Amino acid sequence: MSRLTNWGGNVVFGTSRKVTPASVGEVEGIVRAAGPRGVRVAGRGHSFSRVGDTQGLLVSLQNLPSVCEPVVAATGAVTGARVGGGLTFGQVCPLVDAWGYALPVLGSLPHISLGGACATGTHGSGWNNSTVGAGVQEVVLVAGDGRLRRVGRGDEQFDGVVVSLGALGATVELVVQVVESFDVEQFVFERLPFPVLVERLGEVLGAGYSVSVFWPLGPLADVWVKRRVGDRWWDLSGTGAIPARADRHPVAGQSAVNCTPQLGARGRWFERLPHFRAGFAPATGHEIQSEYLVAADDGGQALEAVARIGADLAPVLLTVEVRSVAEDRCWLSPAFGQDSVAVHFTWLPDPVAVEAAVGRVEDALGPLGARPHWGKVFHMNPATVASLYPRWDDFRGLLDEYDPQGKFRNAMIDQFFFPD
């Protein structure tokens, strides 16, 4: 039997055994029967790191009952959405919108699972928008003893459980924050001069509800602005950027057919906040990704540092995406405790060349205290990564409590939390 791979194809899992349980009870049974390092939850395979890898059994939650229901307070107000951890944003968002509500933060892709997004610290963009995990109100997981555990906001351990790297158990349900539904208009502004981007980075990233800057390491960048209808936003006029006259893809030269509509076409929040449409293949389909978050005040320095090594990166680079991320309190979130600027690299599918390029990026951004995205390719020293997280040792304690036999551990968890 052939080995399994992630979506990008750059990770070949250490197992060919994958199961898709149809009930939470089956998940509990699988975990009870597992031995040390015997089980991992797959998500939808959109991580480019080995965070989901295993030598044991790979478990997909996509066949669990499709739970998606409103959480209603005694006053009758909807305060959240209870969703299955294996469901994708593309599955959940239209249902939540039908109630008249929205998820405030979405990633670039509707194809990823909510459980996987939370576990890896995945985020959206916007100075008022943080990670997906920041909006979680309750986590329901099957811990290492095969029993269900419910951890809610306000519990002492809650902020450590949300971004768990899949190492505390199998997240089978989440309660996530909702807000009133809204419409979004998406615009692309082309040819923003790089010096203006650096000088006015905070303003550029505040030009909409959600903003992404796509910069192919040249003198000019494109700004994707997603504006909530009815709100007032900072105007990009006077920056040198000009409105695009046709829909664009984040990677120059690629067809925009799989991208969400632009040119100011009004649409529902879930039809505009992602860059790519749910019914189409995401991104280029053949790529590797890396991402690093730095403190917001260091964002301009980070871009200048990347520009200085641009010639080294260009042969293997497709584009750089720059976003803003509001701080959160999740212990292992790359945005823990600080508003951040995220610098995201989309690479050609050349693992050897990417490894060298990632090393150059980490040398450039390391002095700024850059934190890597857990689901992307990075090679930072585990001790260096640990030093960037004030609650690192507290999370290490959760590993012992939730999974004392190490059933959910894998090589990546061992590398960072059990180096001895």
Coordinates of C-alpha atoms in Angstrom, one line a residue, residues 87-308:
L87 CA -15.8 20.1 9.2
T88 CA -14.3 22.6 6.8
F89 CA -15.0 26.3 6.8
G90 CA -16.6 25.8 3.4
Q91 CA -19.1 23.4 5.0
V92 CA -19.8 25.5 8.1
C93 CA -20.0 29.0 6.9
P94 CA -23.1 28.8 4.7
L95 CA -25.0 27.1 7.5
V96 CA -24.0 29.8 10.0
D97 CA -24.9 32.5 7.5
A98 CA -28.3 31.0 7.1
W99 CA -28.9 31.8 10.8
G100 CA -28.0 35.4 10.2
Y101 CA -24.5 35.1 11.7
A102 CA -20.9 35.0 10.7
L103 CA -17.5 33.7 11.9
P104 CA -15.4 36.8 12.3
V105 CA -12.1 35.3 11.2
L106 CA -11.5 33.0 8.2
G107 CA -8.2 31.9 6.7
S108 CA -7.3 32.2 3.0
L109 CA -8.8 28.8 2.2
P110 CA -12.3 27.5 2.9
H111 CA -11.0 23.9 2.3
I112 CA -9.3 23.5 5.8
S113 CA -11.0 22.1 8.9
L114 CA -11.9 24.2 11.9
G115 CA -10.2 21.7 14.2
G116 CA -6.9 21.8 12.2
A117 CA -7.0 25.6 11.9
C118 CA -7.3 26.0 15.6
A119 CA -4.7 23.4 16.5
T120 CA -2.0 25.1 14.4
G121 CA -2.7 28.8 15.2
T122 CA -4.1 29.6 11.7
H123 CA -5.2 33.2 11.4
G124 CA -7.0 35.6 9.1
S125 CA -6.0 39.2 8.6
G126 CA -7.0 42.6 10.0
W127 CA -5.9 44.7 13.0
N128 CA -9.1 43.6 14.8
N129 CA -8.9 40.0 13.7
S130 CA -6.7 37.3 15.3
T131 CA -6.3 33.6 15.0
V132 CA -9.2 31.2 14.5
G133 CA -8.5 29.9 18.0
A134 CA -9.0 33.3 19.6
G135 CA -12.7 33.0 18.9
V136 CA -13.1 29.5 20.4
Q137 CA -15.4 29.2 23.4
E138 CA -15.2 25.5 24.1
V139 CA -13.1 22.5 23.0
V140 CA -14.4 18.9 23.2
L141 CA -11.7 16.4 22.7
V142 CA -10.9 12.7 23.1
A143 CA -7.8 12.7 25.4
G144 CA -5.2 10.1 25.6
D145 CA -7.2 7.9 27.9
G146 CA -10.0 7.6 25.3
R147 CA -12.4 9.8 27.2
L148 CA -14.2 13.0 26.3
R149 CA -13.0 16.2 27.9
R150 CA -14.8 19.5 27.7
V151 CA -12.7 22.6 28.3
G152 CA -14.5 26.0 28.2
R153 CA -13.4 29.6 28.2
G154 CA -12.6 30.6 31.7
D155 CA -11.1 27.2 32.6
E156 CA -7.6 27.6 33.8
Q157 CA -6.2 25.4 31.1
F158 CA -8.4 26.7 28.2
D159 CA -5.8 28.9 26.5
G160 CA -3.4 26.0 26.4
V161 CA -5.9 23.6 24.9
V162 CA -7.0 25.6 21.9
V163 CA -3.7 25.7 19.9
S164 CA -2.6 22.1 20.8
L165 CA -0.7 21.0 17.7
G166 CA -3.0 17.9 17.9
A167 CA -0.9 16.6 20.8
L168 CA -3.6 16.7 23.6
G169 CA -6.2 14.6 21.8
A170 CA -8.7 14.4 18.9
T171 CA -10.8 17.6 18.8
V172 CA -14.3 16.3 17.9
E173 CA -16.3 19.5 18.6
L174 CA -15.7 23.2 19.0
V175 CA -17.9 26.1 20.1
V176 CA -16.8 29.2 18.1
Q177 CA -17.7 32.8 18.4
V178 CA -20.2 34.3 15.9
V179 CA -21.2 37.9 15.0
E180 CA -24.0 39.3 13.0
S181 CA -23.7 38.4 9.3
F182 CA -22.3 41.0 7.0
D183 CA -21.5 41.7 3.3
V184 CA -18.0 42.4 2.0
E185 CA -16.7 44.2 -1.1
Q186 CA -13.3 43.1 -2.3
F187 CA -10.9 45.4 -4.2
V188 CA -7.3 44.9 -5.5
F189 CA -4.9 47.8 -5.7
E190 CA -1.9 47.3 -7.9
R191 CA 1.6 48.8 -8.1
L192 CA 2.0 50.0 -4.5
P193 CA 5.7 51.1 -4.2
F194 CA 7.7 49.0 -1.8
P195 CA 9.1 52.1 0.2
V196 CA 5.5 53.3 0.7
L197 CA 4.5 49.8 1.9
V198 CA 7.3 49.8 4.5
E199 CA 6.7 53.4 5.7
R200 CA 2.9 53.1 5.9
L201 CA 2.6 49.4 6.6
G202 CA 0.1 49.9 9.5
E203 CA -2.1 52.1 7.5
V204 CA -2.0 49.8 4.4
L205 CA -3.0 46.8 6.5
G206 CA -5.8 48.9 8.0
A207 CA -7.4 49.7 4.7
G208 CA -10.2 47.2 5.2
Y209 CA -11.7 44.6 7.5
S210 CA -9.2 42.1 6.1
V211 CA -6.1 43.1 4.0
S212 CA -3.4 41.1 2.3
V213 CA -0.4 42.5 0.5
F214 CA 1.1 40.3 -2.2
W215 CA 4.7 41.2 -2.9
P216 CA 6.9 39.2 -5.3
L217 CA 10.1 40.8 -3.8
G218 CA 10.2 43.5 -6.4
P219 CA 9.7 47.2 -6.3
L220 CA 5.9 47.0 -6.4
A221 CA 3.2 45.1 -4.5
D222 CA -0.6 44.4 -4.8
V223 CA -3.0 45.1 -2.0
W224 CA -6.1 42.9 -1.6
V225 CA -8.7 44.9 0.4
K226 CA -11.8 43.2 1.8
R227 CA -14.1 45.9 3.2
R228 CA -17.2 45.3 5.2
V229 CA -20.1 47.1 3.5
G230 CA -21.1 50.3 5.4
D231 CA -17.8 50.7 7.3
R232 CA -15.3 53.5 6.6
W233 CA -11.8 52.6 5.9
W234 CA -8.4 54.3 5.3
D235 CA -8.1 55.3 1.6
L236 CA -5.2 54.1 -0.4
S237 CA -5.3 57.1 -2.7
G238 CA -2.1 59.0 -2.6
T239 CA 0.1 55.9 -2.1
G240 CA 0.7 55.3 -5.8
A241 CA -1.4 52.2 -5.9
I242 CA -4.1 52.0 -8.6
P243 CA -7.3 49.9 -8.7
A244 CA -7.0 46.7 -10.7
R245 CA -9.3 46.6 -13.8
A246 CA -9.7 42.8 -13.8
D247 CA -9.8 40.0 -11.2
R248 CA -6.4 38.9 -10.0
H249 CA -4.7 35.8 -8.6
P250 CA -2.2 36.2 -5.7
V251 CA 0.5 34.7 -7.9
A252 CA 1.2 36.8 -11.0
G253 CA 0.3 35.0 -14.2
Q254 CA -2.1 32.5 -12.7
S255 CA -5.8 32.5 -13.7
A256 CA -8.2 34.1 -11.3
V257 CA -11.0 31.7 -12.0
N258 CA -10.6 30.0 -8.6
C259 CA -10.3 33.2 -6.6
T260 CA -13.2 35.0 -4.8
P261 CA -14.7 37.9 -6.9
Q262 CA -13.1 41.3 -6.8
L263 CA -13.7 44.7 -8.4
G264 CA -16.0 45.7 -5.6
A265 CA -18.6 43.0 -6.3
R266 CA -20.7 42.7 -3.1
G267 CA -21.0 39.3 -1.5
R268 CA -21.5 37.5 1.8
W269 CA -18.6 37.4 4.2
F270 CA -17.7 33.8 3.5
E271 CA -17.7 34.4 -0.2
R272 CA -15.1 37.2 0.0
L273 CA -12.9 36.8 3.1
P274 CA -11.1 33.8 1.7
H275 CA -8.9 34.4 -1.3
F276 CA -10.1 31.2 -3.0
R277 CA -13.6 29.8 -3.7
A278 CA -14.7 26.6 -1.9
G279 CA -15.7 24.8 -5.1
F280 CA -12.3 25.2 -6.8
A281 CA -8.8 24.0 -6.2
P282 CA -7.1 26.3 -3.7
A283 CA -4.0 28.4 -4.5
T284 CA -1.7 27.1 -7.3
G285 CA -2.2 23.4 -6.4
H286 CA 1.6 22.8 -6.4
E287 CA 3.5 24.7 -3.8
I288 CA 5.2 24.8 -0.4
Q289 CA 4.5 27.4 2.3
S290 CA 6.3 29.0 5.2
E291 CA 5.2 31.8 7.5
Y292 CA 6.6 33.9 10.3
L293 CA 5.0 36.4 12.7
V294 CA 6.8 39.4 14.2
A295 CA 5.6 42.1 16.5
A296 CA 3.6 44.7 14.7
D297 CA 6.1 47.5 15.3
D298 CA 8.8 45.3 13.7
G299 CA 6.8 44.6 10.5
G300 CA 8.6 47.2 8.3
Q301 CA 12.0 46.0 9.5
A302 CA 10.9 42.4 8.7
L303 CA 10.0 43.4 5.1
E304 CA 13.3 45.2 4.6
A305 CA 15.2 42.2 6.0
V306 CA 13.5 40.0 3.4
A307 CA 14.1 42.5 0.6
R308 CA 17.8 42.3 1.3

